[in-house]
Structure formats: C-alpha cells, structure tokens
PDB file of C-alpha atoms and ligand atoms in Angstrom:
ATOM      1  CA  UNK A 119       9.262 -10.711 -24.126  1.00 94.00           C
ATOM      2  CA  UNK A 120       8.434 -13.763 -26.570  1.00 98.00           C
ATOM      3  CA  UNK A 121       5.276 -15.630 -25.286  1.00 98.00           C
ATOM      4  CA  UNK A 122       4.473 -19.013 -26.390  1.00 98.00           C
ATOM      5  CA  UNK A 123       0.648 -19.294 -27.203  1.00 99.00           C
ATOM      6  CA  UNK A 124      -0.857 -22.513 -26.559  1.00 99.00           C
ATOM      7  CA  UNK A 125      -3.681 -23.165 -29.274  1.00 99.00           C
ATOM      8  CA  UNK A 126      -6.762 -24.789 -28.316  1.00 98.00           C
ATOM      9  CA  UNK A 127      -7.359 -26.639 -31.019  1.00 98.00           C
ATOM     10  CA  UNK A 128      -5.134 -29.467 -29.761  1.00 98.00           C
ATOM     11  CA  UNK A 129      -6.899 -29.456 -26.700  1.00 98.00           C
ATOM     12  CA  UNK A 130      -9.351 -31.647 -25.502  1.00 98.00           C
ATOM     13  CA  UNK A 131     -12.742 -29.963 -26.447  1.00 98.00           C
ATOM     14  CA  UNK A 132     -14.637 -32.409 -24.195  1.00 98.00           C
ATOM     15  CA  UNK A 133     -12.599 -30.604 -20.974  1.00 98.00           C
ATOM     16  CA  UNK A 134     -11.689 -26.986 -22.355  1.00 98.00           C
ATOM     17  CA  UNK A 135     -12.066 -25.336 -18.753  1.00 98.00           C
ATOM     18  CA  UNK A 136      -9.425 -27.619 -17.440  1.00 98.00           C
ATOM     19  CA  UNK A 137      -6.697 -27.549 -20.001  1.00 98.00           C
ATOM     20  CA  UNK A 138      -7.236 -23.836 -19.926  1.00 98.00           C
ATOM     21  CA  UNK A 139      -6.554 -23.642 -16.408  1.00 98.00           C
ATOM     22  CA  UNK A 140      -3.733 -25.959 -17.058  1.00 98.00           C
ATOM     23  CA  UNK A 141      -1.794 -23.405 -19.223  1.00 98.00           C
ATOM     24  CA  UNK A 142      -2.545 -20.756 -16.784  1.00 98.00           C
ATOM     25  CA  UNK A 143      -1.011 -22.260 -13.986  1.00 98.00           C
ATOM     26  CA  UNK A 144       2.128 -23.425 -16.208  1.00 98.00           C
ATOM     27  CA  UNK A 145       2.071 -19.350 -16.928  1.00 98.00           C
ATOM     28  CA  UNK A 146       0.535 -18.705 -20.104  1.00 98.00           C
ATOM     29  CA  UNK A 147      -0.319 -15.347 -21.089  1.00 98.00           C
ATOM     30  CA  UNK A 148      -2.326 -15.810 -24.163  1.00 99.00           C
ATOM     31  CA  UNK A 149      -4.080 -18.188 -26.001  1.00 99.00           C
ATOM     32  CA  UNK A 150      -4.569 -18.967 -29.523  1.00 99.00           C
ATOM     33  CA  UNK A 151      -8.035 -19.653 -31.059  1.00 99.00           C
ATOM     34  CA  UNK A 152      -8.068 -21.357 -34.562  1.00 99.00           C
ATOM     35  CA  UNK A 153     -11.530 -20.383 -36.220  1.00 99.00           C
ATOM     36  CA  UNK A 154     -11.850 -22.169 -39.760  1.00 98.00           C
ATOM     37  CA  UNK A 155     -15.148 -22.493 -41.773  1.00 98.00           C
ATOM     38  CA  UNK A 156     -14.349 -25.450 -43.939  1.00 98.00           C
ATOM     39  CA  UNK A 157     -14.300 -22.954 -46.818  1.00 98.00           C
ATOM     40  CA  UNK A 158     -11.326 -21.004 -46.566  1.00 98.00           C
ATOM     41  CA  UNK A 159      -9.873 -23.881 -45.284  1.00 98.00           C
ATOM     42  CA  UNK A 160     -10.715 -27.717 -45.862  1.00 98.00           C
ATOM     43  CA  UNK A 161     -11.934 -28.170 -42.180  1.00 98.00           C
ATOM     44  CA  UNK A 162     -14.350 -27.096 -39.347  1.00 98.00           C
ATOM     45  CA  UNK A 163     -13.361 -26.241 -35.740  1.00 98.00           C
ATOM     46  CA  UNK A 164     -15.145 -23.502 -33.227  1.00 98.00           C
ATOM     47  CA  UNK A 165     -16.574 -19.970 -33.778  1.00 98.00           C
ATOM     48  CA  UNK A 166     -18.117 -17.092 -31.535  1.00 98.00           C
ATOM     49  CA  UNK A 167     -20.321 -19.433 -29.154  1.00 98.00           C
ATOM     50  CA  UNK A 168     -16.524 -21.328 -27.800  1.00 98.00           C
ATOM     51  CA  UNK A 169     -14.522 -18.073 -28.036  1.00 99.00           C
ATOM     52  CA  UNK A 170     -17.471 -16.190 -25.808  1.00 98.00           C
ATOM     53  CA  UNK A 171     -17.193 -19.337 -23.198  1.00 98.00           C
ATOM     54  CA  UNK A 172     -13.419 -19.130 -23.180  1.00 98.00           C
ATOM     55  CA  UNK A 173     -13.991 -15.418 -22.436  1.00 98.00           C
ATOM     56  CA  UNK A 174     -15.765 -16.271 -19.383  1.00 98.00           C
ATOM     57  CA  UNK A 175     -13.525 -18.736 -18.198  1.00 98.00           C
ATOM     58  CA  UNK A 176      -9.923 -16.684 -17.882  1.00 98.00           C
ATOM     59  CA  UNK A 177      -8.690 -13.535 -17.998  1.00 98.00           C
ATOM     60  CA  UNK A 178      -5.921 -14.147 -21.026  1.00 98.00           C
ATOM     61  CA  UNK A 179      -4.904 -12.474 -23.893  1.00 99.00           C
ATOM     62  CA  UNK A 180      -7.324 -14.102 -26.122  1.00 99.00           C
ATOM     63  CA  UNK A 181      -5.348 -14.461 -29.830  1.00 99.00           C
ATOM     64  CA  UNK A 182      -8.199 -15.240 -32.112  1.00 99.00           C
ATOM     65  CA  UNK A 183      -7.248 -16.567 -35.667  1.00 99.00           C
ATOM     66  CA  UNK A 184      -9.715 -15.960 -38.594  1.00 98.00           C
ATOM     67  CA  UNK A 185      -9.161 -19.278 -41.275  1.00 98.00           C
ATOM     68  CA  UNK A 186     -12.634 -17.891 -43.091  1.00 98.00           C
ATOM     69  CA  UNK A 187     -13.703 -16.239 -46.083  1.00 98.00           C
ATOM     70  CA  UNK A 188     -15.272 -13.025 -46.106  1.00 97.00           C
ATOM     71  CA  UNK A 189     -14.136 -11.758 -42.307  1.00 98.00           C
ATOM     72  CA  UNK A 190     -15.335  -8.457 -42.549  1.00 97.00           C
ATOM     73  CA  UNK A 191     -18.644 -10.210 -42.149  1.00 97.00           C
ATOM     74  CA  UNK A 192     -17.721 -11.921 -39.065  1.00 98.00           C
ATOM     75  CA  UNK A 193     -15.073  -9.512 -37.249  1.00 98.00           C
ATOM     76  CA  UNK A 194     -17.567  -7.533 -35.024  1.00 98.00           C
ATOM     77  CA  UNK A 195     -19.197 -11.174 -33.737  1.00 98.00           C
ATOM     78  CA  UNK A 196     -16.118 -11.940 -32.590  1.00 99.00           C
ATOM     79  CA  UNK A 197     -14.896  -9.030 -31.041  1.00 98.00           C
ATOM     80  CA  UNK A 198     -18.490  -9.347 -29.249  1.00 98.00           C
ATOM     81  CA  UNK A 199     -17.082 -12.965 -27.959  1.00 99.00           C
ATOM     82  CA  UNK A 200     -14.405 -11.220 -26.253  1.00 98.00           C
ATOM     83  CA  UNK A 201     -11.096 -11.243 -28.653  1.00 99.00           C
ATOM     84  CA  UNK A 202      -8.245  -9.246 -27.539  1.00 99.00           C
ATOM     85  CA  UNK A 203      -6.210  -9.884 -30.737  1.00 99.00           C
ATOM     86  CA  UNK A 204      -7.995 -10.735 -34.397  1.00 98.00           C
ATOM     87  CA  UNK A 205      -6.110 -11.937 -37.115  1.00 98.00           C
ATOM     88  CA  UNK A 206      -7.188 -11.811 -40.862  1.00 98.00           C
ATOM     89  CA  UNK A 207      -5.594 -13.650 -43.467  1.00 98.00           C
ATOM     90  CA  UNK A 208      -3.966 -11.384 -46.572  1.00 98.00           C
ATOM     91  CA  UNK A 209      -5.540 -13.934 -48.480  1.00 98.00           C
ATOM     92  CA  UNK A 210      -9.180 -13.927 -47.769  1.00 98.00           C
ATOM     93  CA  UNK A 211      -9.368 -10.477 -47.271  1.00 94.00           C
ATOM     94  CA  UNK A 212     -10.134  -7.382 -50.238  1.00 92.00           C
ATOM     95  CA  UNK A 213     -10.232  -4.190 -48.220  1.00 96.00           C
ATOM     96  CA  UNK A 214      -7.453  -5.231 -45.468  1.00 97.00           C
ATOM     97  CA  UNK A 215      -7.029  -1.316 -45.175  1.00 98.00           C
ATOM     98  CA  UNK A 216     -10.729  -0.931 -43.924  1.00 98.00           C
ATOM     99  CA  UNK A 217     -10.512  -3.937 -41.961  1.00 98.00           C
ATOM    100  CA  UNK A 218      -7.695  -3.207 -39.910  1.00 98.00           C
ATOM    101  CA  UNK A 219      -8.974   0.256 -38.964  1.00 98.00           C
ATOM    102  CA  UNK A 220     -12.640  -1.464 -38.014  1.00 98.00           C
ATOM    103  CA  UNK A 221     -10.679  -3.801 -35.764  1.00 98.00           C
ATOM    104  CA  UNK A 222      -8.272  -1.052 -34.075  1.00 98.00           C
ATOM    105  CA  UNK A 223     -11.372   1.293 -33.744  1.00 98.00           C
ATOM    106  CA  UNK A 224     -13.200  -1.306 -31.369  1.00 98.00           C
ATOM    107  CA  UNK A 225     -10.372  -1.227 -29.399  1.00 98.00           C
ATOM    108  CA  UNK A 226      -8.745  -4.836 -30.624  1.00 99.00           C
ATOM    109  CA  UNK A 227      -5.422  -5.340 -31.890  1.00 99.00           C
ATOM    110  CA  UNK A 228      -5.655  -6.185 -35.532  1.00 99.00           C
ATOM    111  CA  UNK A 229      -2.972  -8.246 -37.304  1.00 98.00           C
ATOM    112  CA  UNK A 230      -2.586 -10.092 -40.818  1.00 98.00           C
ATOM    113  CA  UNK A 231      -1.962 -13.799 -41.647  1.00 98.00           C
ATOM    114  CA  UNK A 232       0.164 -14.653 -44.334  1.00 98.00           C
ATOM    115  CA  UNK A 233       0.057 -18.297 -45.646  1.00 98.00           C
ATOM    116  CA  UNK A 234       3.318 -20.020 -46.701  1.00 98.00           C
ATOM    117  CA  UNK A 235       3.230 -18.737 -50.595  1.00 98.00           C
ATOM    118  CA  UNK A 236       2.383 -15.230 -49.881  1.00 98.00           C
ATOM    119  CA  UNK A 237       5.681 -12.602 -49.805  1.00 98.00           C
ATOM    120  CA  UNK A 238       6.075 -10.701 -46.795  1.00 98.00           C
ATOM    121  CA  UNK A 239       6.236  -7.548 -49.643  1.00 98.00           C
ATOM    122  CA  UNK A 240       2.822  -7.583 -49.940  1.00 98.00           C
ATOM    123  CA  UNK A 241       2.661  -5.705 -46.535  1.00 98.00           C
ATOM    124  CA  UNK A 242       4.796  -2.735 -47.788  1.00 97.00           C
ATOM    125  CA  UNK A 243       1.473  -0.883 -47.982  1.00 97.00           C
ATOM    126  CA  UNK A 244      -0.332  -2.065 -44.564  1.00 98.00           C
ATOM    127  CA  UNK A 245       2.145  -2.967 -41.711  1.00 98.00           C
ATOM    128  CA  UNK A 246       1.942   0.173 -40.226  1.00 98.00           C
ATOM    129  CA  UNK A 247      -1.489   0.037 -39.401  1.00 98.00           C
ATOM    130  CA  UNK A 248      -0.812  -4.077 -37.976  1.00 98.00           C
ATOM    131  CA  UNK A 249      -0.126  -5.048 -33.862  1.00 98.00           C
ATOM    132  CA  UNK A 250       1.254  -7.866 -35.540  1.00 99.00           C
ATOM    133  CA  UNK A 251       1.586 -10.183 -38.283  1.00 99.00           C
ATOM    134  CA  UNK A 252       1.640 -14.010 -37.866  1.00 99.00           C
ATOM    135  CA  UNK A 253       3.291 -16.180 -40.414  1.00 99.00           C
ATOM    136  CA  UNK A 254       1.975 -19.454 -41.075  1.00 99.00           C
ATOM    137  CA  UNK A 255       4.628 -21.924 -41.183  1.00 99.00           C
ATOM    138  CA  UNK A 256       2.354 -24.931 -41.942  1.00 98.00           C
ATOM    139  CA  UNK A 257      -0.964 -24.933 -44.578  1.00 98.00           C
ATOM    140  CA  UNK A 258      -3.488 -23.328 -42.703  1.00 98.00           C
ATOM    141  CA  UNK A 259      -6.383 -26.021 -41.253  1.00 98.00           C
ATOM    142  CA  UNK A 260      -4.613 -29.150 -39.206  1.00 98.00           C
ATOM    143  CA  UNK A 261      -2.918 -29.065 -36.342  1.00 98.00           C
ATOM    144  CA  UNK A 262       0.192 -31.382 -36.007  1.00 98.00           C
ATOM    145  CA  UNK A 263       1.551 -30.330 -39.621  1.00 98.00           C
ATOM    146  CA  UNK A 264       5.414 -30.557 -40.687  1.00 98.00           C
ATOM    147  CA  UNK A 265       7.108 -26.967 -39.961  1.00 98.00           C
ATOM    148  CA  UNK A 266       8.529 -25.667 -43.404  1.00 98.00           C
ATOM    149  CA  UNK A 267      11.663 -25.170 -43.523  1.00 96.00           C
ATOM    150  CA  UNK A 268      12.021 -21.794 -44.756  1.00 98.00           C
ATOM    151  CA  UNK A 269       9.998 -19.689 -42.708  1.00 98.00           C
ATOM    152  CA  UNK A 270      12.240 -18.673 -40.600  1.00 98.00           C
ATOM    153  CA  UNK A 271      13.574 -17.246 -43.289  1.00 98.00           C
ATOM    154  CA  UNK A 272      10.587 -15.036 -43.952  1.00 98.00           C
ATOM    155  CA  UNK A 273      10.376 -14.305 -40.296  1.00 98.00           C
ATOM    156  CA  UNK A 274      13.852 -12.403 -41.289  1.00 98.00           C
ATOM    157  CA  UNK A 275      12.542 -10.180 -44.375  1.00 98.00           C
ATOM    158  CA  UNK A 276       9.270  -9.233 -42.018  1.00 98.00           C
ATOM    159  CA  UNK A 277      11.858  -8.332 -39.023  1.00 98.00           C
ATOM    160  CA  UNK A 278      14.187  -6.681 -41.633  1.00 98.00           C
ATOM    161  CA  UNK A 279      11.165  -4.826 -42.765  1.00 98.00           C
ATOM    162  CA  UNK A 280      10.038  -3.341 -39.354  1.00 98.00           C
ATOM    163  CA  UNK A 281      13.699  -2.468 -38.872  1.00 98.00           C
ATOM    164  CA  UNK A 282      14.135  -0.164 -41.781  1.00 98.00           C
ATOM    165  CA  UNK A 283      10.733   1.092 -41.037  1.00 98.00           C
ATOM    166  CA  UNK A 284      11.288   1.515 -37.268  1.00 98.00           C
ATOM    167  CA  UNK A 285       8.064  -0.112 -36.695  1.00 98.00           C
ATOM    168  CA  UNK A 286       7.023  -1.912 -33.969  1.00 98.00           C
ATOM    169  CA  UNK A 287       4.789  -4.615 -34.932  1.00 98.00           C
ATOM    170  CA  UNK A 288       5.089  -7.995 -33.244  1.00 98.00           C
ATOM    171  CA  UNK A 289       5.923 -10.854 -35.116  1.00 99.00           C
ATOM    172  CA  UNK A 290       4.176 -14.532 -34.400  1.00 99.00           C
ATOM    173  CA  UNK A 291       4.752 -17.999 -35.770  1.00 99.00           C
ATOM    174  CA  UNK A 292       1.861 -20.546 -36.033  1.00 99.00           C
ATOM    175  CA  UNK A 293       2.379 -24.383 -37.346  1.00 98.00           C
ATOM    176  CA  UNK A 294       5.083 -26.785 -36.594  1.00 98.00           C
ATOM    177  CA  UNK A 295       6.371 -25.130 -33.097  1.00 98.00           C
ATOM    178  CA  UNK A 296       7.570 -27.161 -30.431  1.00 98.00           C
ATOM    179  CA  UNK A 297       9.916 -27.178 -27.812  1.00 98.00           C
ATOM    180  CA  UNK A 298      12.604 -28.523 -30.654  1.00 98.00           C
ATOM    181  CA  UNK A 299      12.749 -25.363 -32.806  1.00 98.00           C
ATOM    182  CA  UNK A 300      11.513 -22.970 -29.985  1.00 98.00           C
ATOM    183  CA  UNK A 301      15.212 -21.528 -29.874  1.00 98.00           C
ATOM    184  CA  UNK A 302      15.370 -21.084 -33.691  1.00 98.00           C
ATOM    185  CA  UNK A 303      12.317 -18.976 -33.568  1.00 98.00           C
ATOM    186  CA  UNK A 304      13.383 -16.745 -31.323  1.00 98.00           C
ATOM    187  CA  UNK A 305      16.229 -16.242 -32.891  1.00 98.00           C
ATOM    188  CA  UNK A 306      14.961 -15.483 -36.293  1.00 98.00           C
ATOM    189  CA  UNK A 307      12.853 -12.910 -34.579  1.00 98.00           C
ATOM    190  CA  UNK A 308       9.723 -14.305 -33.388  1.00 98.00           C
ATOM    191  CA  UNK A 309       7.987 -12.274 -30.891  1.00 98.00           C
ATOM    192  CA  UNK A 310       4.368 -15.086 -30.132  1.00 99.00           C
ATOM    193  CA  UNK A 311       5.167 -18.824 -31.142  1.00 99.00           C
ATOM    194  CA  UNK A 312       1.701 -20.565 -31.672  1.00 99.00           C
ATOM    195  CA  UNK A 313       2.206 -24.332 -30.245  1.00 99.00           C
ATOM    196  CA  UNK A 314      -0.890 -26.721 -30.316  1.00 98.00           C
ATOM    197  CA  UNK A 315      -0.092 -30.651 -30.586  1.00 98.00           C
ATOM    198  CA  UNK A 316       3.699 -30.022 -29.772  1.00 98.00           C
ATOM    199  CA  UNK A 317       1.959 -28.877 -26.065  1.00 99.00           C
ATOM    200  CA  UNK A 318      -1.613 -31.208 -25.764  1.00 98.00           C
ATOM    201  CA  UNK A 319      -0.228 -33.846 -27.690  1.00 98.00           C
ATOM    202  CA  UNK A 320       2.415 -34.472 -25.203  1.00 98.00           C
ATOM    203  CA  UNK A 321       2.824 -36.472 -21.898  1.00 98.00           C
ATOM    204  CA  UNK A 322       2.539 -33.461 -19.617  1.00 98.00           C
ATOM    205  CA  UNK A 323       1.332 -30.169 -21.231  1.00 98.00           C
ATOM    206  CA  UNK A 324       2.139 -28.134 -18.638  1.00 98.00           C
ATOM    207  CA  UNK A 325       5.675 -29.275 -18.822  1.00 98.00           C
ATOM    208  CA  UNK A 326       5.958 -29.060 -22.418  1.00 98.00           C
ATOM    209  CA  UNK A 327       4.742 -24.945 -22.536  1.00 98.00           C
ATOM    210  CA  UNK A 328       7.045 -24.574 -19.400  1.00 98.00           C
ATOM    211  CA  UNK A 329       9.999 -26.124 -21.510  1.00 98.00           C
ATOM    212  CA  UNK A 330       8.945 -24.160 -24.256  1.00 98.00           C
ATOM    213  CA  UNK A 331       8.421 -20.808 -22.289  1.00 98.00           C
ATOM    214  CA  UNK A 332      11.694 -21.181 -20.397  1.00 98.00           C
ATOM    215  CA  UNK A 333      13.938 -21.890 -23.372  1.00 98.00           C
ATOM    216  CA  UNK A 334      12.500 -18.815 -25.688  1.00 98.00           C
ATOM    217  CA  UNK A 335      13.692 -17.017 -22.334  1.00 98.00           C
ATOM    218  CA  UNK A 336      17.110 -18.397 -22.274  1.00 98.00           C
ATOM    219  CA  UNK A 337      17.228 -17.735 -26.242  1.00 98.00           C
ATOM    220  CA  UNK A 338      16.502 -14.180 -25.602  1.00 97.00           C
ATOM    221  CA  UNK A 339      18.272 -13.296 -23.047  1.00 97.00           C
ATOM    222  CA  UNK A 340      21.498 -14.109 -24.659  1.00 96.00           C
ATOM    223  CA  UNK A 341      20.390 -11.708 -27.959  1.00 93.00           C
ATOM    224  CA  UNK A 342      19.610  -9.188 -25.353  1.00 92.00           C
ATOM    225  CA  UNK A 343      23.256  -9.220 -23.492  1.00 93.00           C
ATOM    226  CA  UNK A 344      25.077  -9.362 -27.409  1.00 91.00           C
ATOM    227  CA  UNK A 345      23.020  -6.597 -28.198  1.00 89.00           C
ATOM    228  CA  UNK A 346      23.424  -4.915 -25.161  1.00 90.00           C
ATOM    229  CA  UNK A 347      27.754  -5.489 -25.719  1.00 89.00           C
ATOM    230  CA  UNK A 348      27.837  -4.358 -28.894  1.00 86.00           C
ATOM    231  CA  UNK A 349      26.131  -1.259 -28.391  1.00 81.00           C
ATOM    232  CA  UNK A 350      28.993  -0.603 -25.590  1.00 80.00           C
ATOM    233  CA  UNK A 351      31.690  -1.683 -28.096  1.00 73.00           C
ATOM    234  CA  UNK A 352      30.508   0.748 -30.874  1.00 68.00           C
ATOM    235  CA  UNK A 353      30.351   3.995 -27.756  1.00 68.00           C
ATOM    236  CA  UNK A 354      33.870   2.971 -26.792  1.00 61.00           C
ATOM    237  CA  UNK A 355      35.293   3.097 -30.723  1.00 54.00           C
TER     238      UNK A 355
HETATM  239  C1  DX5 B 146      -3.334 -24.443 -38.172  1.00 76.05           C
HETATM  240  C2  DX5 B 146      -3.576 -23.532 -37.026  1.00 76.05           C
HETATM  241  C3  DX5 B 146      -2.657 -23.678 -35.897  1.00 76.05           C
HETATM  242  C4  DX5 B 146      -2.603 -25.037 -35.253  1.00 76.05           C
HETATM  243  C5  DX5 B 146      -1.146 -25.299 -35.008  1.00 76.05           C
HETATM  244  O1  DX5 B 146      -4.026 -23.999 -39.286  1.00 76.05           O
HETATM  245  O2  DX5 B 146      -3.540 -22.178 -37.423  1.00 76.05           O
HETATM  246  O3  DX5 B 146      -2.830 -22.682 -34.898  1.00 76.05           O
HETATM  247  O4  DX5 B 146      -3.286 -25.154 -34.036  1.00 76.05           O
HETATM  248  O5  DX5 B 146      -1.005 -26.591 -34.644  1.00 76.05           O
HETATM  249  P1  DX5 B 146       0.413 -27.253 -34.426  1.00 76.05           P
HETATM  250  O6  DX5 B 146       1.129 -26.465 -33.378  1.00 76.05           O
HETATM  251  O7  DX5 B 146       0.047 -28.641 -33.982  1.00 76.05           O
HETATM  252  O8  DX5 B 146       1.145 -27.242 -35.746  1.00 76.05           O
HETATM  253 ZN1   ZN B 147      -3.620 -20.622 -35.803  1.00 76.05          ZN
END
C-alpha cells in the first residue's frame, strides 16, 4: 500500500505534539524526520533530543532521514531515539556496505538516499541489502523546493531494477510532493511519498494528507485491477 509521510519539518516546531496528533487522526502511518547538520547540507533542523520526544509522543513508523556527514558516527544515537527506518545518503557515506548491515543488525530498516545527480546504477552492488531507497526529487536541505521534473523518471530505472532482480525494496519520494503530482508518483512506482509544506503549509493539513492519502489509493487501485486483467488475459491465450 503507498503511504504518504508527512515530514515534520514543515510543521510548527513551537506545537509538534499537536500537529503530530493531527496526522494521526487524518491516518498517517509514518512520519518523516529531516535531520541536517548544516554541513552536508547548507542548513540546521533537529537531531536525537526531537526524534527521542517524538518517540514518546506516538506510536508511528518513525522514517528518520540522515542530511549529515559522517553517519556512521551518528546511526546508533539515533536508533537509541527510537527510529524505525534510517536513511543514509549514497553520498555522504564510504562503507554503505557496513552501514547497512549495522542498521539491519539493531533491528532498523536501513535504506539509501540518492540526491538528484546520483544514478540509480550506483546501487547495482547494495540494493539487496536496502528496505528501501528514497529518491530525492528536490536538493536536499529546504522544504517547499520545486519538484524536478525527471525523477519520476528515475523512480522507473530503480523499479525496473528491483523487477529484474525480483527484489523487494520499497521505493520513496521526498521533495516537491503534493496532492498535485500524488497520482504521478504512484504511478511511476512510488511506494512512501514524503510531503512537508504541500501538507503544513496548507489551509487544513489534515485535509490535505487525507486528499493526498485517498488519491495514491484511487491511483493504485486502478494499477492493481490492470494488473490483475492482464494476468487473466495472458492464462486465457
Ligand atoms: C528536504 C527534505 C524533505 C522536506 C520536503 O531536504 O528531505 O523531507 O521536508 O519538503 P517539501 O515536501 O516541502 O518539498
Ligand atoms: Zn527528507
């Protein structure tokens, strides 16, 4: 089932608690947590101390992105804080390998970021040992970012690549989402579509996640039932 992932970082840090509840009455199942360490990335926005009171506050699949450099220094901390998912970017990382088996081994599931310029090929050698892979479709660090255009495109070549490998790894989407290209996604293959400003940016968030949430159901629906009829159309030839 695809799951839209609200990201904090377009919430209101001031009332965290309720926007949190907010998305879990709308229906959320997980939330995203952007961790950058104006290093990797030109900016600054929460670490271990906000991802171990989030912990405390709901019981959520908590999707915690690394934006650092160096996160095998900082990947136990945060499984400590209570991540369910950890994410580490191809590009800050030198023994993804090791990393991805530390992860897995404390019972997390480990994924890897790729930013915009970096090839989905690069994963020939690793996406076996990834829960999932999430592909940034804006430059890493802001919120509230222009999607590019062509990453649905790369969504394609990472799906096509866990189809001729018969992997199951899901796929996520994080920059740029909203409620206008949530149908797109989902068709391109997108398993977890990251949304921050499109959802706390808005009027009513709770509306916006819904309206996002119910139409990557619609969208998938219908590519179950074609799927499902051409799979009877090739048993009766
Ligand atoms: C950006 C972060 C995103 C950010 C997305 O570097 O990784 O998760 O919150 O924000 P929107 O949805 O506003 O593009
Ligand atoms: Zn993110």
């Amino acid at each position: 089932m695809v799951w839209i992932a609200p990201s904090l970082l377009s919430a209101d840090f001031c009332n965290l608690g309720r926007d949190i509840e907010s998305m879990e009455e709308a229906g959320a199942r997980i939330l995203h947590l952007d961790v950058m360490d104006g290093h990797f990335v030109p900016n600054l926005s929460l670490g271990t101390p906000v991802v171990g009171a989030v912990r405390k506050k709901t019981r959520l699949i908590l999707d915690v992105h690394l934006m650092i450099s160096n996160p095998d220094h900082m990947i136990d901390a945060f499984i400590d804080a209570g991540a369910d998912y950890l994410s580490v970017h191809y590009e800050s990382s030198f023994h993804l390998d090791n990393l991805l088996d530390r992860i897995r081994s404390r019972g997390v599931q480990p994924g890897v970021v790729l930013n915009p310029q970096t090839p989905v090929a690069v994963l020939e050698e690793i996406i076996h040992k990834c829960h999932h892979v999430l592909i940034m479709s804006v430059n890493p660090g802001f919120g509230g970012q222009k999607f590019i255009s062509t990453s649905f495109e790369k969504v394609r070549k990472l799906k096509d690549l866990l189809t001729s490998r018969k992997l199951d790894v899901r796929i996520e989407i994080d920059g740029g989402l909203g409620p206008l290209n949530t149908t797109e996604a989902v068709r391109s293959g997108v398993d977890i579509i990251v949304a921050g400003s499109a959802i706390f940016d808005s009027a009513d968030p709770r509306a916006t996640f819904e309206q996002m949430q119910q139409t990557a159901e619609i969208e998938e629906e219908k590519l179950l039932k074609s799927i499902r009829s051409r799979s009877i159309g090739s048993r009766e030839i």
